[in-house]
Structures are given as C-alpha cells and as structure tokens.
Coordinates of C-alpha atoms and ligand atoms in Angstrom, one line a residue:
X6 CA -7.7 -11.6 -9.4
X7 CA -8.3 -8.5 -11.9
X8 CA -7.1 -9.1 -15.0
X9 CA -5.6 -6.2 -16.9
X10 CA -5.1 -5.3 -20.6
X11 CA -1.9 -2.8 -21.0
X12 CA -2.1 -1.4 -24.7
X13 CA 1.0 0.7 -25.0
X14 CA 3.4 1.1 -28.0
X15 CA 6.8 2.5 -25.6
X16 CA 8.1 -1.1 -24.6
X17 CA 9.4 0.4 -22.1
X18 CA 6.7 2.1 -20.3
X19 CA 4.6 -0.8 -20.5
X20 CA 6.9 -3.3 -19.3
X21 CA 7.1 -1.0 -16.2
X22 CA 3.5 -0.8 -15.9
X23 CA 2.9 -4.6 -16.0
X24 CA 5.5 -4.8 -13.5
X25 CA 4.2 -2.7 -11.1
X26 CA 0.7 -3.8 -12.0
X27 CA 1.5 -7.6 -11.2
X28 CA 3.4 -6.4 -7.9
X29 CA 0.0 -5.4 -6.8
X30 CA -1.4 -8.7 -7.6
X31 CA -3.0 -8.0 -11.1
X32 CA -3.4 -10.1 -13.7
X33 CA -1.7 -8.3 -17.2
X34 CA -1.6 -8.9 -20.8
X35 CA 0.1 -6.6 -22.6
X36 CA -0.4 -5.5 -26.5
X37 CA 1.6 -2.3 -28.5
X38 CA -0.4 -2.4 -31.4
X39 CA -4.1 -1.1 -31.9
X40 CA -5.4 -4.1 -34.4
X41 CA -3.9 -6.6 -32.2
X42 CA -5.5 -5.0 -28.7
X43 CA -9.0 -4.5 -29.9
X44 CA -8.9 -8.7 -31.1
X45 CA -7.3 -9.8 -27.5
X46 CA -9.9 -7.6 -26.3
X47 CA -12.7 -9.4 -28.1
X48 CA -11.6 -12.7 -27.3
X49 CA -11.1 -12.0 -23.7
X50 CA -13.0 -10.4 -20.7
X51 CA -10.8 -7.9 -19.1
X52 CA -11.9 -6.4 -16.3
X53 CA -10.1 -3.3 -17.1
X54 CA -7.8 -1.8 -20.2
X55 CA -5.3 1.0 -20.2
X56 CA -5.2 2.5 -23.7
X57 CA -2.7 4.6 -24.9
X58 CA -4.3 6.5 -27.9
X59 CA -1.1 6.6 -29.9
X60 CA -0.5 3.7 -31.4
X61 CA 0.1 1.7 -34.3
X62 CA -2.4 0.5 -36.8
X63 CA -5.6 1.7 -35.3
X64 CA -5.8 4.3 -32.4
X65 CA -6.6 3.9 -29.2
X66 CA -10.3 5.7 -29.5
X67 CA -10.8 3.9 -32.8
X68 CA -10.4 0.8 -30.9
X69 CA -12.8 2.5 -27.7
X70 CA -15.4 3.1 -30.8
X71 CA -15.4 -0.5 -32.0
X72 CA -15.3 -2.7 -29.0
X73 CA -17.8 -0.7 -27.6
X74 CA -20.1 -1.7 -30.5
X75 CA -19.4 -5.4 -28.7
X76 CA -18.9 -5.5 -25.3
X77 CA -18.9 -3.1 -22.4
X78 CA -15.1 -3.0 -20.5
X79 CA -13.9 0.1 -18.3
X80 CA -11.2 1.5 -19.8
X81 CA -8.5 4.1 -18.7
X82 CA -6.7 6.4 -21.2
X83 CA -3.4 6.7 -21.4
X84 CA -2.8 10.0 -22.9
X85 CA 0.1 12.3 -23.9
X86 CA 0.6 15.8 -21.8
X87 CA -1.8 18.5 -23.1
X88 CA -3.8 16.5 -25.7
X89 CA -7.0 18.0 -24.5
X90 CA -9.0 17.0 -27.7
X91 CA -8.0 13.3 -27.0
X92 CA -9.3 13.2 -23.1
X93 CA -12.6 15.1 -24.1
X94 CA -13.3 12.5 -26.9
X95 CA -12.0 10.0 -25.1
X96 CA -14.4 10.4 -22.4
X97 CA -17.2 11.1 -25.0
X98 CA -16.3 7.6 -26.4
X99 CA -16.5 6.1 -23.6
X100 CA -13.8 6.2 -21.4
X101 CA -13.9 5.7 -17.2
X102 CA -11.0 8.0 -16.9
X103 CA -8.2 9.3 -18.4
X104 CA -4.2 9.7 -16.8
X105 CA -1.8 12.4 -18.9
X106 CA 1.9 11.0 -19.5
X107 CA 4.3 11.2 -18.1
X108 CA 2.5 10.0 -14.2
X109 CA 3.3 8.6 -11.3
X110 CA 2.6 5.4 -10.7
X111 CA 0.9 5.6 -7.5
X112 CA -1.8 7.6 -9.5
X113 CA -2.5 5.1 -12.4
X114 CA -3.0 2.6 -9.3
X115 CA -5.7 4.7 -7.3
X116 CA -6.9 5.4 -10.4
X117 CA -7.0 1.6 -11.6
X118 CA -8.1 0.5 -7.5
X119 CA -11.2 3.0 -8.3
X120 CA -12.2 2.7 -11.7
X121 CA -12.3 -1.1 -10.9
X122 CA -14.5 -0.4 -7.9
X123 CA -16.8 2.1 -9.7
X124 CA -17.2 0.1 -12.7
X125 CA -15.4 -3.2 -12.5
X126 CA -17.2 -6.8 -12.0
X127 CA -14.5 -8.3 -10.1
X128 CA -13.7 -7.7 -6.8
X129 CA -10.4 -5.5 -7.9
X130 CA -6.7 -6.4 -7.1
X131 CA -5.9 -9.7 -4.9
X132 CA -4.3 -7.3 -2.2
X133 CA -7.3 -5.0 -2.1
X134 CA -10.6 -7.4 -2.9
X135 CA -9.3 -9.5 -0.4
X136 CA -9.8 -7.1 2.6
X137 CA -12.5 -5.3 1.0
X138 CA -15.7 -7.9 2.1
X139 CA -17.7 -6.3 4.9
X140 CA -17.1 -3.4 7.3
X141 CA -13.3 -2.5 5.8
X142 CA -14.5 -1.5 2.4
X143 CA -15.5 1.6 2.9
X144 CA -12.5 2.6 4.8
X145 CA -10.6 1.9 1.7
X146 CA -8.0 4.4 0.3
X147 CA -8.2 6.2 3.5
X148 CA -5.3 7.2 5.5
X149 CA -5.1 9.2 8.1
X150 CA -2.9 10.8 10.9
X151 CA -4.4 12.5 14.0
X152 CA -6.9 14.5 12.5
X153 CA -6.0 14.5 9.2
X154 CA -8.0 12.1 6.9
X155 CA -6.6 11.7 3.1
X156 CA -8.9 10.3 0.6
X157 CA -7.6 8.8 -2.5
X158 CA -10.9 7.7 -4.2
X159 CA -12.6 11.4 -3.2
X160 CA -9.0 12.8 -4.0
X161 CA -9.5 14.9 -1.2
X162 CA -8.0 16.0 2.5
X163 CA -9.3 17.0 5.0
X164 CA -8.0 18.2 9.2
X165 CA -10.2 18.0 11.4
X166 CA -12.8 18.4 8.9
X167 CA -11.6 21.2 7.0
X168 CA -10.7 20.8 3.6
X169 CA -7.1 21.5 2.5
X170 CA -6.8 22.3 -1.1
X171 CA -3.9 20.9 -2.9
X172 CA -2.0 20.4 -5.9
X173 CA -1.8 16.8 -8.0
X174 CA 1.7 16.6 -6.9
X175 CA 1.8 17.5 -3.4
X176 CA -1.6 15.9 -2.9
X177 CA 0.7 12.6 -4.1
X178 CA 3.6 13.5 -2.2
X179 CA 1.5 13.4 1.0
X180 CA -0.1 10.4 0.0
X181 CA 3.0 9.0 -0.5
X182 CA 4.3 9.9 2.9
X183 CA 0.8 8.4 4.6
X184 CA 1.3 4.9 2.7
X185 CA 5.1 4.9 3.8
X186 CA 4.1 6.1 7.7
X187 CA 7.3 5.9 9.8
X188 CA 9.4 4.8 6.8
X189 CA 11.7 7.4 5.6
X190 CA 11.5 8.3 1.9
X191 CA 14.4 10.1 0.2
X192 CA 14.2 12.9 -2.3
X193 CA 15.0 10.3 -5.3
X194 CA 11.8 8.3 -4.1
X195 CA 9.6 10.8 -3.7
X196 CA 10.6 12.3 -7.1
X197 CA 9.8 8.9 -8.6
X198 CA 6.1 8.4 -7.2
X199 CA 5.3 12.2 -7.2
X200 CA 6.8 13.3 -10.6
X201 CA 7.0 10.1 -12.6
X202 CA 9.6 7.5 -12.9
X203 CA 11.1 9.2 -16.0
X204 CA 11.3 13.1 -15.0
X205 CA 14.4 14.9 -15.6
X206 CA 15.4 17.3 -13.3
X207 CA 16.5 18.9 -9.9
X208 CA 15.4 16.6 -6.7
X209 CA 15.2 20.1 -4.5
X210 CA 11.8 20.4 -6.4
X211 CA 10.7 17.6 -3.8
X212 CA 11.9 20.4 -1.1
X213 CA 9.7 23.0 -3.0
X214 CA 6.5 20.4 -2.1
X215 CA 7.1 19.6 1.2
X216 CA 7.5 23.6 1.9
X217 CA 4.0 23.8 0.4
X218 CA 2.7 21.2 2.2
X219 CA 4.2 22.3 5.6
X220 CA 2.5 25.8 5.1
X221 CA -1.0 24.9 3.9
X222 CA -1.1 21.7 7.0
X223 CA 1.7 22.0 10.0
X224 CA 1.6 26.0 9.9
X225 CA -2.1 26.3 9.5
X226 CA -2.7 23.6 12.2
X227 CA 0.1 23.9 14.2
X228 CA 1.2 20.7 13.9
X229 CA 4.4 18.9 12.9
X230 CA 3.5 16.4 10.4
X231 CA 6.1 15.9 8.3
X232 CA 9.7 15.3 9.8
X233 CA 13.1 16.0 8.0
X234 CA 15.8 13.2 8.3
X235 CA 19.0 15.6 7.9
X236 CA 20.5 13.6 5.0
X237 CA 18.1 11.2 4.4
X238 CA 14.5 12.8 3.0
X239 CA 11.2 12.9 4.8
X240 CA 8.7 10.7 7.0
X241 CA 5.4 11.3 8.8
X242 CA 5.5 9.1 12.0
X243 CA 2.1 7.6 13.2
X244 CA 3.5 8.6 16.9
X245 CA 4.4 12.7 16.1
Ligands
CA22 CA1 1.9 5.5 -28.1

C-alpha cells in the first residue's frame, strides 16, 4: 500500500482529499503547516506528497528545496488557479507534476496512479498494484468502447485510431462516463468529478460538454455514444 503525505492548510480540502485518497486504498498522513510537513517528511518514506505551496510557516517549494537536499520523494503540487510562476518553479525545483485548484478529483487520482507509476517505488494503490503484475499492466488506465480507446496516463483518445482532441473537462467528463459504463450519472455528479467538488454554478454547463463531446465523437463517427436518460443525466452503455 502507497502511502501518501497530504500538505494542505484548507482543513477542508484536505480532509476530502484523504478521504478519497484512503477510498482508493492509500495510505495518508496529513500536515497544514510547512515546518511540520518537511519534518514528517524527513522522518518518514512517502512514496508520494501533495504540496500545496501556500501555507503556513514555510512554503511549499521552500520545503521542495530542502528535502530535496535529503532525500528524493515525487511530489505533486497543489497550486492555486493562474499561479504560473509557482508551477514553473515548482517544476524547476523539482516537482513530478503539478494540479491547479480548484480540480476534480478524478484528476488528482490519474495524476497520483501515474506519477506513482513513473516515479514511485511501490507498486501504487492497493486497488491498482494489485492487478498490475504481468500482462494487465499495460492495459492500465485504458478504457475503451467499440473503437474508441481513452487513455488516462497518455491523456489522450483516440476512434479507431484517430485522435480526438479535447478539452480538460470534457476529456474528464468522458472519462468519467467510461469508468461509470452503463451506470447512469446525473448532472450534479458529473459537475462534481468534471468541475470540482466546490464549483459554483449552473449544472446545464454539463449539457454544454456533452454537446461538445457528441459533435467532436458521435457526429464525426456516426455513432451514438453517449445516451440521455430524460430526467436522469447521461450513460455510455458497453452494449450501444
Ligand atoms: Ca494553502
């Protein structure tokens, strides 16, 4: 089992995080303060540590800079939207990857599943290590349906072998949709995992997505990928 340092100052946000983290078997300590993370991190082997750079006594790429002098973890910044200058030192310092605030969930995980694979020494989450000995592991974070193939590592999709080019968010609507196949997802849930738990605003923007997504896939391949539930929201059945 991974085991996961959260560095976070919103008590909320991280208590979220750990939640979700330790539904998908990880192992999470949890620190809002920048003196008290960079210690736990020196004491302890991580095999991975989201950083917010925020935070209270020493900042997050202050505390990149000096455990780096130490030890060599991956790390994940968590950073605030538009705070260019933070992800481009970030990464100079160091950093495997960064994810901009607010995010959806689903996202940090991928991103977490991968940076783990790329870089971690563990064999990643319970759920996923355990599956991920021998031929499976390299269908990992694939989904598909007929002859569309999603990749979540390569961030990429492709039909039939063309690339589709999307957008973060309706790229992680349809990811969504593939890791839910033949469950039905309503608008409020696909808000959640596609805009982030704590956006404010009209659910017809999930509407707006799926329109985009029906024109660049089902109209351009004349398929029909994603169904509407009249009332309900959205599925992609495995049996079209
Ligand atoms: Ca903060």
């Amino acid at each position: 089992m991974s085991h996961l340092l959260v560095v976070e100052d919103e008590e909320k946000l991280a208590r979220f995080i750990e939640l979700e983290l330790k539904h998908d078997g990880y192992e999470v300590s949890k620190s809002g303060n920048g003196r008290e993370a960079l210690e736990m991190a020196l004491e302890n082997d991580y095999d991975l540590i989201l950083l917010d750079i925020m935070l209270p006594e020493l900042n997050g790429l202050e505390v990149m800079r000096r455990l780096s002098r130490e030890k060599s973890v991956p790390v994940i910044l968590l950073t605030a939207r538009d705070a260019v200058m933070d992800k481009v030192s970030g990464l100079d310092a160091g950093a495997v990857d960064y994810i901009t605030k607010p995010f959806a969930i689903e996202e940090l995980l991928a991103r977490i599943r991968v940076a783990l694979k790329l870089h971690g020494t563990a064999a990643g989450a319970a759920g996923v290590g355990a599956q991920s000995d021998g031929a499976g592991a390299k269908d990992e974070g694939i989904l598909k349906w007929e002859k569309l193939v999603l990749s979540i590592p390569r961030h990429e999709v492709k039909y039939d072998g063309h690339l589709i080019e999307l957008t973060n968010r309706e790229f992680l609507m349809l990811q969504t949709l593939l890791q839910n196949m033949d469950i039905v997802l309503s608008r409020d849930t696909l808000l959640e995992k596609v805009c982030g738990y704590d956006y404010v605003g009209e659910t017809n923007v999930i509407d707006v997505y799926i329109r985009y997504l029906r024109s660049k896939i089902d109209d351009e391949y004349g398929v029909k990928m994603i169904q509407t539930v009249r009332g309900v929201g959205y599925v992609i059945k495995s049996e079209g």
